[in-house]
Coordinates of C-alpha atoms (C1' of nucleotides) in Angstrom, one line a residue:
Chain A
X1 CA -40.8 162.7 95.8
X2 CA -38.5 161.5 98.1
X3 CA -34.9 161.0 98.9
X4 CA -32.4 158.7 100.9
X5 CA -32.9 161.2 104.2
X6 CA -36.5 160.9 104.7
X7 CA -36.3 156.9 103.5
X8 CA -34.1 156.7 106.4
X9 CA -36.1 158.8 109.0
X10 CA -39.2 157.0 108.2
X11 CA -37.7 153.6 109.0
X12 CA -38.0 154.8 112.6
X13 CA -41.2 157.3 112.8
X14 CA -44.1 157.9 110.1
X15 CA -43.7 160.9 108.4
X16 CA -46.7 163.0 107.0
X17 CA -46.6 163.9 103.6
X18 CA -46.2 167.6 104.6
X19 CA -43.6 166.1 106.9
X20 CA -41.8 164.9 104.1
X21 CA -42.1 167.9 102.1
X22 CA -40.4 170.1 104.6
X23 CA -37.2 167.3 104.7
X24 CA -36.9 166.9 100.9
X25 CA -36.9 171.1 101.0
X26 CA -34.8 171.1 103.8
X27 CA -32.1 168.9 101.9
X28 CA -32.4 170.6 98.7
X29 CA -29.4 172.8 98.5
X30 CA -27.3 170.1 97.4
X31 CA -23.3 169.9 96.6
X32 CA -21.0 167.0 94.7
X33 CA -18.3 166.2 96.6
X34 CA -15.2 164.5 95.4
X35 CA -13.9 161.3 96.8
X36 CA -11.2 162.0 99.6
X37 CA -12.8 165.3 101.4
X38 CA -12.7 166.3 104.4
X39 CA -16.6 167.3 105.7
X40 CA -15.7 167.7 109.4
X41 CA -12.7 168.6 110.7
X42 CA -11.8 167.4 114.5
X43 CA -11.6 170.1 117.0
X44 CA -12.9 172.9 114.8
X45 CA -16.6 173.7 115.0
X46 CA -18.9 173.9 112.1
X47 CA -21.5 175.6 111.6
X48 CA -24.1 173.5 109.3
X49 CA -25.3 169.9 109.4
X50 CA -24.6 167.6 106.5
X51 CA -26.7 164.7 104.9
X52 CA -25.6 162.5 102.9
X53 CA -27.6 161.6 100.1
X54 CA -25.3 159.6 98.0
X55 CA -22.1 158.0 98.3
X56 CA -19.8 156.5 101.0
X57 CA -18.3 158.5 103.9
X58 CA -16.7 157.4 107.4
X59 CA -15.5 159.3 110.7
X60 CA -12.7 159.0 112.8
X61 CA -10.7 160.1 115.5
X62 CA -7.1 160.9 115.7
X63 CA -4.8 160.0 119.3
X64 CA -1.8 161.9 119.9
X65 CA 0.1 158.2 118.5
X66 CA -0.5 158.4 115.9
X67 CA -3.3 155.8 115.4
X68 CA -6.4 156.1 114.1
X69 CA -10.2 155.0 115.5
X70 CA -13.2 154.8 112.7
X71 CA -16.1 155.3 114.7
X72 CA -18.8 155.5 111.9
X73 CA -19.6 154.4 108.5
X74 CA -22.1 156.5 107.0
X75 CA -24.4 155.1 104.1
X76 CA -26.9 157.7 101.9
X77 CA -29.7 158.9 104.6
X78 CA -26.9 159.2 107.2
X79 CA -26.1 162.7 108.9
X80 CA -23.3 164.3 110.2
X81 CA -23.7 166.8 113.1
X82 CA -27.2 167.6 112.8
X83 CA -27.4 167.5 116.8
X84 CA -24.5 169.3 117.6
X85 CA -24.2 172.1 115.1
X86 CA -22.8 175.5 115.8
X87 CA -22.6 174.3 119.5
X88 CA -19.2 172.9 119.9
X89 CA -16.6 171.3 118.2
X90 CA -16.7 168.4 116.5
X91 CA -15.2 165.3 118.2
X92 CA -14.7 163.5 114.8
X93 CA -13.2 164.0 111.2
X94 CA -15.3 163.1 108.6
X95 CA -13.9 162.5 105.3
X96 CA -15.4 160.8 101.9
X97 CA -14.8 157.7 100.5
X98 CA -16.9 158.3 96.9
X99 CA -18.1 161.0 95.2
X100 CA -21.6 161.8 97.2
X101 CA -24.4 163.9 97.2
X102 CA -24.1 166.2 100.1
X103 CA -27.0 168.6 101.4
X104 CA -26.4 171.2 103.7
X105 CA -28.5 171.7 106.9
X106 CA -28.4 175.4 108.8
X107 CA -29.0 175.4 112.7
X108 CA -32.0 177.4 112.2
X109 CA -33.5 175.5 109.8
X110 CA -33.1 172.1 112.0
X111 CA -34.5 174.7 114.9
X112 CA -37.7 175.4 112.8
X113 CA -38.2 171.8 112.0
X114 CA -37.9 170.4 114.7
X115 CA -40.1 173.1 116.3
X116 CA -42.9 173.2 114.3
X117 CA -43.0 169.2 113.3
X118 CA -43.2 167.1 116.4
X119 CA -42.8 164.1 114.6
X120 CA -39.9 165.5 112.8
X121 CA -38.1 165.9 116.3
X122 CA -39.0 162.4 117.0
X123 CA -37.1 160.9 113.8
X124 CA -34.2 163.5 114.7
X125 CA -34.6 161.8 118.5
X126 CA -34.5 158.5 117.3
X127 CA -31.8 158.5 114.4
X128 CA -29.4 159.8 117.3
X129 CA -30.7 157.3 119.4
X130 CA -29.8 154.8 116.6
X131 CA -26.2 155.8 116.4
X132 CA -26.0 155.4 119.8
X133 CA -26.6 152.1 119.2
X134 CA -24.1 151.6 116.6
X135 CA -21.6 152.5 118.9
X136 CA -22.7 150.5 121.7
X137 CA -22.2 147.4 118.8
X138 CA -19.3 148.1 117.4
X139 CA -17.9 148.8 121.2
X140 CA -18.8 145.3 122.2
X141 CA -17.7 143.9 118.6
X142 CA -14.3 145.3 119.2
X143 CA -14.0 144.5 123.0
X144 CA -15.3 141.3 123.2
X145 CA -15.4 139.7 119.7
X146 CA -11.9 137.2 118.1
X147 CA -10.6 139.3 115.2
X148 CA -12.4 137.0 112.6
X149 CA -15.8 137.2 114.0
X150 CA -15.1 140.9 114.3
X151 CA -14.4 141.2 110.9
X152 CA -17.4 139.5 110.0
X153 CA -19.5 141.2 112.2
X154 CA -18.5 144.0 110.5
X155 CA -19.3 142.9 106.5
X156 CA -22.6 141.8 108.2
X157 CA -23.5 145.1 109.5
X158 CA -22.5 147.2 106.2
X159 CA -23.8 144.8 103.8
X160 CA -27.1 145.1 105.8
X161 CA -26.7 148.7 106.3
X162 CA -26.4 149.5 102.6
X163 CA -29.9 146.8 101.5
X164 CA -31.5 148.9 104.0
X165 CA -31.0 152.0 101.5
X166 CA -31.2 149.6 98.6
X167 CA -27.5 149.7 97.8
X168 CA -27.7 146.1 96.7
X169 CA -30.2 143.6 96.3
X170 CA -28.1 140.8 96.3
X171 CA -25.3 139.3 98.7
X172 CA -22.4 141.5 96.6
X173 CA -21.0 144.4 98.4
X174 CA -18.9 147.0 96.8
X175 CA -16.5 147.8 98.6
X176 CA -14.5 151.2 99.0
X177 CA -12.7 150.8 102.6
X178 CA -8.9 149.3 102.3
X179 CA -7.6 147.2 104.6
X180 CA -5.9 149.8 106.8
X181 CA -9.4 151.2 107.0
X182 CA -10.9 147.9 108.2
X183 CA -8.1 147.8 110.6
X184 CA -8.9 151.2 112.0
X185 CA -12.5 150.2 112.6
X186 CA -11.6 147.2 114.3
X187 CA -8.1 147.9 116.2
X188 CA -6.1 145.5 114.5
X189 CA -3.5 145.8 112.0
X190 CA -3.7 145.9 107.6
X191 CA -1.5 142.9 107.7
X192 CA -3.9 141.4 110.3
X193 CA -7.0 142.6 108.2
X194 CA -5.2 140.5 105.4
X195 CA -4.3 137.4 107.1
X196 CA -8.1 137.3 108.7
X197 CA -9.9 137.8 105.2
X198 CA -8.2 134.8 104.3
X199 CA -9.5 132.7 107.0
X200 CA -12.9 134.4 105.7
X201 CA -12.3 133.3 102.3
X202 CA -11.3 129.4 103.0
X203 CA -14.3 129.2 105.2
X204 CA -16.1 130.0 102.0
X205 CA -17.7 132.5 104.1
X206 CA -16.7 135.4 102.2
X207 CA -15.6 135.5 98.6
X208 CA -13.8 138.7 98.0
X209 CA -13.3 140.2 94.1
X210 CA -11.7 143.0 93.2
X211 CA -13.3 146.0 94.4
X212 CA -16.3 144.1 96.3
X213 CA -16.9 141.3 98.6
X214 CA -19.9 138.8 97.8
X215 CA -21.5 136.8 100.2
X216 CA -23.2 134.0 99.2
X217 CA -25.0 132.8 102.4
X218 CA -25.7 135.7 104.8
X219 CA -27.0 133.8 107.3
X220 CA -23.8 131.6 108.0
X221 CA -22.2 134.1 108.1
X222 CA -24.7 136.4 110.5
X223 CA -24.2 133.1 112.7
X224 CA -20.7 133.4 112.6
X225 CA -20.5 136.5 113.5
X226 CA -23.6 136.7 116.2
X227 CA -25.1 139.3 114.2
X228 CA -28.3 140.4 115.0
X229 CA -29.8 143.0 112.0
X230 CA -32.2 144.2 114.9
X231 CA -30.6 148.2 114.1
X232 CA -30.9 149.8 110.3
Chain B
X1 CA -32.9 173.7 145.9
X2 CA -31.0 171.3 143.6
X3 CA -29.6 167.9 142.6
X4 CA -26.9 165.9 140.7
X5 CA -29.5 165.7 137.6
X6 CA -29.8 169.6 137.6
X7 CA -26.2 170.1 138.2
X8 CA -25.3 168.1 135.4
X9 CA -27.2 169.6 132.7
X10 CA -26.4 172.7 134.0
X11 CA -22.9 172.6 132.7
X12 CA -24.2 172.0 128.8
X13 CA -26.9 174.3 129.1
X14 CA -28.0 177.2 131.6
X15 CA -30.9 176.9 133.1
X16 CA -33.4 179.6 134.6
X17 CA -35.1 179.1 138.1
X18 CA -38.0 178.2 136.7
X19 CA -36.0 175.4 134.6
X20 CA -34.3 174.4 137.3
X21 CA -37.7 173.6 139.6
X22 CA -39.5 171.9 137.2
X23 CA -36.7 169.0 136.6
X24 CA -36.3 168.9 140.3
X25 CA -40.0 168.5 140.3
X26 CA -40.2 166.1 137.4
X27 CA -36.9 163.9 139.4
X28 CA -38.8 164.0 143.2
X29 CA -40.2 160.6 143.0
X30 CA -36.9 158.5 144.1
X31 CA -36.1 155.6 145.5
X32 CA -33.5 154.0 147.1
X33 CA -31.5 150.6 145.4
X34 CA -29.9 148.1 146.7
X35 CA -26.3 147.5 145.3
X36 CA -26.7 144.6 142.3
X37 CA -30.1 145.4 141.3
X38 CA -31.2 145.3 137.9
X39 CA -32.8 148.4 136.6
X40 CA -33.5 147.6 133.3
X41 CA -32.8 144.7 131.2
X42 CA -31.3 144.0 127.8
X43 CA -34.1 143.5 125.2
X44 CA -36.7 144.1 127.4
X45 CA -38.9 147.6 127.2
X46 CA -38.9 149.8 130.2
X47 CA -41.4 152.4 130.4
X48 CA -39.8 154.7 132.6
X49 CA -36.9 156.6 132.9
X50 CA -34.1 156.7 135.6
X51 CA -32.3 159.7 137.0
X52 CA -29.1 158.3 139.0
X53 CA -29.2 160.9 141.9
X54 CA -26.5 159.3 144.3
X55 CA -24.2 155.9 144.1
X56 CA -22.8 153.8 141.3
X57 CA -24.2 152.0 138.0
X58 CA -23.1 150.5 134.9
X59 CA -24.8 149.4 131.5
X60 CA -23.9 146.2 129.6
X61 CA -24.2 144.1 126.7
X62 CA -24.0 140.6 126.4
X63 CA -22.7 138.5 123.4
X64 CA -24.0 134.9 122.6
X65 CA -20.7 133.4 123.4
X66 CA -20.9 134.6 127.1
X67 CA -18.2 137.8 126.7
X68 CA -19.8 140.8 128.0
X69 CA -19.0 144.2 127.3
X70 CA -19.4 147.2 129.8
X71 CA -20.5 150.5 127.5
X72 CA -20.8 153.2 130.4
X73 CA -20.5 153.7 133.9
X74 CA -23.3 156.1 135.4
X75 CA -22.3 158.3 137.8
X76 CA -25.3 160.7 139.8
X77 CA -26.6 163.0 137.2
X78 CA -26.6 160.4 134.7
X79 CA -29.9 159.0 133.1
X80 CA -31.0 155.7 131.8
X81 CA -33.3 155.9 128.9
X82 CA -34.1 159.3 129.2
X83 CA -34.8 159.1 124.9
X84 CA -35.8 155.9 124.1
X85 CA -38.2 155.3 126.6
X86 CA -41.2 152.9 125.6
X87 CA -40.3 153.1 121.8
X88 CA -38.1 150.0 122.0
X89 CA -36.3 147.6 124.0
X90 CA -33.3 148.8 125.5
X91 CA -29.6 147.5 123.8
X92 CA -28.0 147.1 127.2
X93 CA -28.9 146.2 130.7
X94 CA -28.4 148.6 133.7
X95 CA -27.3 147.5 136.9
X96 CA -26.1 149.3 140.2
X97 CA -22.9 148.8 142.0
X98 CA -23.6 150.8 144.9
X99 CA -27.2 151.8 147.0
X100 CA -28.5 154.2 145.1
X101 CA -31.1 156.6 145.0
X102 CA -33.2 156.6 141.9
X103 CA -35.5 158.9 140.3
X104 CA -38.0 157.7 137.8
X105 CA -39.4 160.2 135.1
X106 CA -42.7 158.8 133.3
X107 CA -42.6 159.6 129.3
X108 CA -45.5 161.9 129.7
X109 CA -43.1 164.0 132.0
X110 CA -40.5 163.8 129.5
X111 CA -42.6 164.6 126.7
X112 CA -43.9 167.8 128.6
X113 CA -40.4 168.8 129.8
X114 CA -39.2 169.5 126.2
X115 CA -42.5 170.4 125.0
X116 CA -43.1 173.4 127.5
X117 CA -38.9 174.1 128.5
X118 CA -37.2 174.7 125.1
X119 CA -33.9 174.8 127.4
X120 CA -34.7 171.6 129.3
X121 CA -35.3 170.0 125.3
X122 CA -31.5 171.4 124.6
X123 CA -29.8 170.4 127.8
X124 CA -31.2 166.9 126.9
X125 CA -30.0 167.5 123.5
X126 CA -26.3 168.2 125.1
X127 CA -26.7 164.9 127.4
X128 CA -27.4 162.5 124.5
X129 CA -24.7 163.7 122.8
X130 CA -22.4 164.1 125.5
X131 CA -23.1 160.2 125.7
X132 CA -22.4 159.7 122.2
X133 CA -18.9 161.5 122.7
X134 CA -18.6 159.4 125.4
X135 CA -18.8 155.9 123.6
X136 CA -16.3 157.0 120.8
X137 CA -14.2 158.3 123.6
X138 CA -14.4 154.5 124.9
X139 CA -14.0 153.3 121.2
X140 CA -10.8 154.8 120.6
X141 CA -9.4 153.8 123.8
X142 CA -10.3 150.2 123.2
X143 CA -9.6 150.4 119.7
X144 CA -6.5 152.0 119.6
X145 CA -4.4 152.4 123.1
X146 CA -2.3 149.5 124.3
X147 CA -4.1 147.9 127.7
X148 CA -1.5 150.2 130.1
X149 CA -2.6 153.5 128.5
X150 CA -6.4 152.1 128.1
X151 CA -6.3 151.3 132.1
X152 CA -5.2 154.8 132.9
X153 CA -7.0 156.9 130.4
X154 CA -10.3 155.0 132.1
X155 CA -8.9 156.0 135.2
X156 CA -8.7 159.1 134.4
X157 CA -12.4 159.9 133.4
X158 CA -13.8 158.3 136.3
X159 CA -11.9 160.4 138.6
X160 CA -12.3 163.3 136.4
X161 CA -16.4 162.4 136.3
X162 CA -16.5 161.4 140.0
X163 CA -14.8 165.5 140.9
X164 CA -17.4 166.6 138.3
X165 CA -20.3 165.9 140.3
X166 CA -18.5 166.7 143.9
X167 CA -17.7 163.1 145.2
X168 CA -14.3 163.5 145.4
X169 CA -11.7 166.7 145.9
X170 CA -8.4 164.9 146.0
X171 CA -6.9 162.1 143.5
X172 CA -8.5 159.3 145.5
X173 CA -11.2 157.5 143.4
X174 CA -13.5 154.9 145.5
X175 CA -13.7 151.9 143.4
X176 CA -16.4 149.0 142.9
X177 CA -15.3 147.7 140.0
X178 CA -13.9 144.4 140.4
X179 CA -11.1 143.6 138.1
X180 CA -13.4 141.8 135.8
X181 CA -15.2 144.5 134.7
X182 CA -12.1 146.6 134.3
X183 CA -11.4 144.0 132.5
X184 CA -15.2 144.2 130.3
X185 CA -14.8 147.5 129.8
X186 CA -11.4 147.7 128.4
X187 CA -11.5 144.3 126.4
X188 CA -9.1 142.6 128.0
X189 CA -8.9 139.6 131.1
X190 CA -9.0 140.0 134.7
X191 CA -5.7 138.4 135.1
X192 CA -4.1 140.5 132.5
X193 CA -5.7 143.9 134.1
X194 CA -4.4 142.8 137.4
X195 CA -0.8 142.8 135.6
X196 CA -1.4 146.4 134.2
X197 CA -2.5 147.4 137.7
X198 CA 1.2 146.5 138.8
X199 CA 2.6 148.2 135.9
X200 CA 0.6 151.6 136.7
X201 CA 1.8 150.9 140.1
X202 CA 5.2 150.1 139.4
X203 CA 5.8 153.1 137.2
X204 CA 4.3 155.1 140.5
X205 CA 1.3 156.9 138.3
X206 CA -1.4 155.3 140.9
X207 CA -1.2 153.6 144.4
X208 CA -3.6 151.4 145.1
X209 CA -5.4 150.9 148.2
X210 CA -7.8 148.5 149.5
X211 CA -11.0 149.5 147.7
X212 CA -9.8 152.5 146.4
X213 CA -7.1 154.0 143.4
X214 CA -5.4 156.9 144.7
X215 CA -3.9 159.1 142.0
X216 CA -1.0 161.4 143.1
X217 CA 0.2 163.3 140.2
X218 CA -3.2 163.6 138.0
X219 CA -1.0 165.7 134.8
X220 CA 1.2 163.2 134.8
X221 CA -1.4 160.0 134.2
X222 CA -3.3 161.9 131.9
X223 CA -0.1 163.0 130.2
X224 CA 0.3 158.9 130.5
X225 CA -2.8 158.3 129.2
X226 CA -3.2 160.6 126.2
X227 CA -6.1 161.8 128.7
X228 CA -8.0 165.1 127.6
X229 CA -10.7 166.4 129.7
X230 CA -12.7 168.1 127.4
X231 CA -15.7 165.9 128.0
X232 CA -17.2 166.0 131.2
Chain C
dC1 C1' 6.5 153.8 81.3
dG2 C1' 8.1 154.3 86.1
dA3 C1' 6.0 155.6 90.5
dT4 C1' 2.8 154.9 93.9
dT5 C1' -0.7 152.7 96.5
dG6 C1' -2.8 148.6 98.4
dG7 C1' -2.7 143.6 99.0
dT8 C1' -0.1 139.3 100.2
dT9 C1' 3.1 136.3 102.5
dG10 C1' 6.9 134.7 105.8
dA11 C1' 9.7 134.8 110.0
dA12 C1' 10.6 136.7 114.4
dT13 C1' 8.8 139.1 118.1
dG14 C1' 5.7 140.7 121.6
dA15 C1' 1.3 141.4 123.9
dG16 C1' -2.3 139.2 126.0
dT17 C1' -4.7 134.7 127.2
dT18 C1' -5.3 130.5 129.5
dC19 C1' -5.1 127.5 133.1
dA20 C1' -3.9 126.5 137.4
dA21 C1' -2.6 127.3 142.0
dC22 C1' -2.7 130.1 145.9
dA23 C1' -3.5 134.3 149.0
dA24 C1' -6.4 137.7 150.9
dA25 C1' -10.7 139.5 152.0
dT26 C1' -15.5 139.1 152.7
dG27 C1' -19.7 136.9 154.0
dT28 C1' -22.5 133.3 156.4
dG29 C1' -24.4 130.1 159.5
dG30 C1' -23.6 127.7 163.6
Chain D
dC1 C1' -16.8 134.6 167.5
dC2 C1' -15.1 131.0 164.9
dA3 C1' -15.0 127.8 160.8
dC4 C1' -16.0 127.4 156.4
dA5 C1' -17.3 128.8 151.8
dT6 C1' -17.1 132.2 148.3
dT7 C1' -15.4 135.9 145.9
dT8 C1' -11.7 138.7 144.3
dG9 C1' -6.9 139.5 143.6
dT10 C1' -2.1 137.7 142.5
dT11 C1' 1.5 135.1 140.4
dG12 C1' 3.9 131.7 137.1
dA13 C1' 4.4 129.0 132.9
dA14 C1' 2.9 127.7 128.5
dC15 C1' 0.6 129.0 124.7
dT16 C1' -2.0 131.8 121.1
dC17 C1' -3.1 135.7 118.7
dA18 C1' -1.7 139.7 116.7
dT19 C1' 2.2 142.9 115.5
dT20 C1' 6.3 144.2 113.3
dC21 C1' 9.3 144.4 109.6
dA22 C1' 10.5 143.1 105.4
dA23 C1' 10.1 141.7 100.8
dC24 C1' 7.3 141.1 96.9
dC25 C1' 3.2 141.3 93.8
dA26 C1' -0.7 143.5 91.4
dA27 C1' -3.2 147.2 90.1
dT28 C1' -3.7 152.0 89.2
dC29 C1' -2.3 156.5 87.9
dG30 C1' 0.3 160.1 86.1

DNA sequence: CGATTGGTTGAATGAGTTCAACAAATGTGG
DNA sequence: CCACATTTGTTGAACTCATTCAACCAATCG
């Protein structure tokens, strides 16, 4: 027994089987959540953690423009508040991209977990520490990075990100974001998003299908990008 | 007795006495830094933490093709590693700006902290993800706001994070940022930031002096800026 | 079937970069 | 204390990348 939460956990500490147990308990009360609904709503608090366990979801911020940041991606495995719950408001909207599998986390359960399961803590320590990280790369992506290489980075990191959970075996990744999305993640324009997956695409780089994008040699493109899959 | 470190987490969480001596205990082994020191470096472990008690830091990554991005300024109460210590290499490098004074905590101490404090273990909860607020703060701004309102909105949390920890009363903010890192935080060049510096200046939201930005009407740039204060 | 959403392309515009030159400030050794 | 070198800031002109706005196409959905 297992599920895509303590998969993802155990990537960063090694979980004891009773360990486990308590995580696959703690994620059983389990909902189905349609495509295109809102989790988290920014400014307003809420009072339960999420995982996801299937699906595709992503987070964002809203200026007073108008425009729109994505600061996260989340793949199955991946939480939403389960630092920060019942404390303050959340700084992000999260919304859903497919239908997923969502559990629901109370504070006191995370309390009791992390209180009587040291290494339970740990994972919880280091999966924040992990996001961190994410946004630490995707800050320097979008800083310092030319819009193509941004863009690949980007296909790099969620093509990686969803092997890691075992999403896809081979270089083909389905692919639920539009373009406007991809421009919101990496401050350029859908038109701009456009024009650059071209340049992609006649660099034989990227070949793009319908509803997925197949890359044929990941490393090229990892070099193109200066992608390193050091974070999962 | 206190410090910056104390004061800092004092505004997530409230601390008793008791709390309150052991972290100054735990942050009583300083040392003073020269300004341009290295304190820890970008893919290498480090196996202490740091406690910024007085002066001036930053933390940055570099990218293969020599663009390197600033992803937070430390100002005294801020840590450095405080949750990753010894697990992994570090994703940035830290250097000072300033002489500072620097506390080192050994991961023992940490471990005992939140193992013995259950407040101490939340108030570093709220720090990490006050730091995660931070950097989507950051990836917004870079994402989203045109390099005039980026300039000023970073103006506006240094000031607003320099009066949080007492270093400055008025709207004068002591600066040691060179225009190039402006520039490598924001994502743009030092010539261009030098223009937007003009254009803050021109529109009369800052006045600059020699090594210092002087902010006379704070509403208004933060009005500018699409500035809210929430985070601190 | 029309209506809507998302993707594609072109032309004109604008924001930001590049490169180069110079000014101002700071630091250093004699 | 001066002369020189170095770093940081400032400005202009040419250029490039990305946006804007518009039109059109393709796919999907009632």
């Amino acid at each position: 027994m297992t599920n895509a939460f303590v998969r993802k956990l155990q990537r960063g500490v090694e979980l004891s089987e009773s360990d486990q147990q308590q995580l696959i308990e703690a994620t059983s009360r389990t909902q189905v959540v349609d495509p295109y609904t809102i989790l988290v709503r920014e400014g307003e608090p809420h009072h339960e953690a999420y995982v996801l366990l299937s699906g595709f979801a992503y987070c964002f911020k809203l200026l007073t423009n108008g425009e729109r940041q994505i600061v996260a991606c989340l793949v199955p495995g991946d939480t939403v508040g389960l630092y920060g719950v019942a404390t303050e408001n959340s700084d992000y909207t999260v919304v859903t991209l497919a239908t997923c599998t969502v559990a629901s986390i109370s504070r006191d359960t995370i309390d009791s977990l992390m209180a009587d399961h040291p290494n339970i803590g740990r994972a919880f320590w280091w999966s924040l520490l992990l996001e961190k990280s994410h946004l630490c790369a995707w800050l320097a992506n979008i800083g310092q990075r030319p819009a193509p290489q941004r863009l690949a980075h980007l296909i790099c990191e969620l093509l990686h990100r969803q092997q890691a959970v075992g999403l896809t075996r081979s270089g083909s990744l389905e692919i639920l974001l539009t373009q406007q999305d991809f421009g919101d993640i990496l401050g350029i324009t859908n038109v701009h998003v456009c024009r650059i997956f071209r340049q992609l695409r006649d660099l034989r780089l990227v070949h793009c299908d319908q509803k997925s994008i197949i890359v044929r040699d990941l490393d090229q493109l990892m070099n193109y990008a200066d992608y390193s899959s050091a974070l999962c």
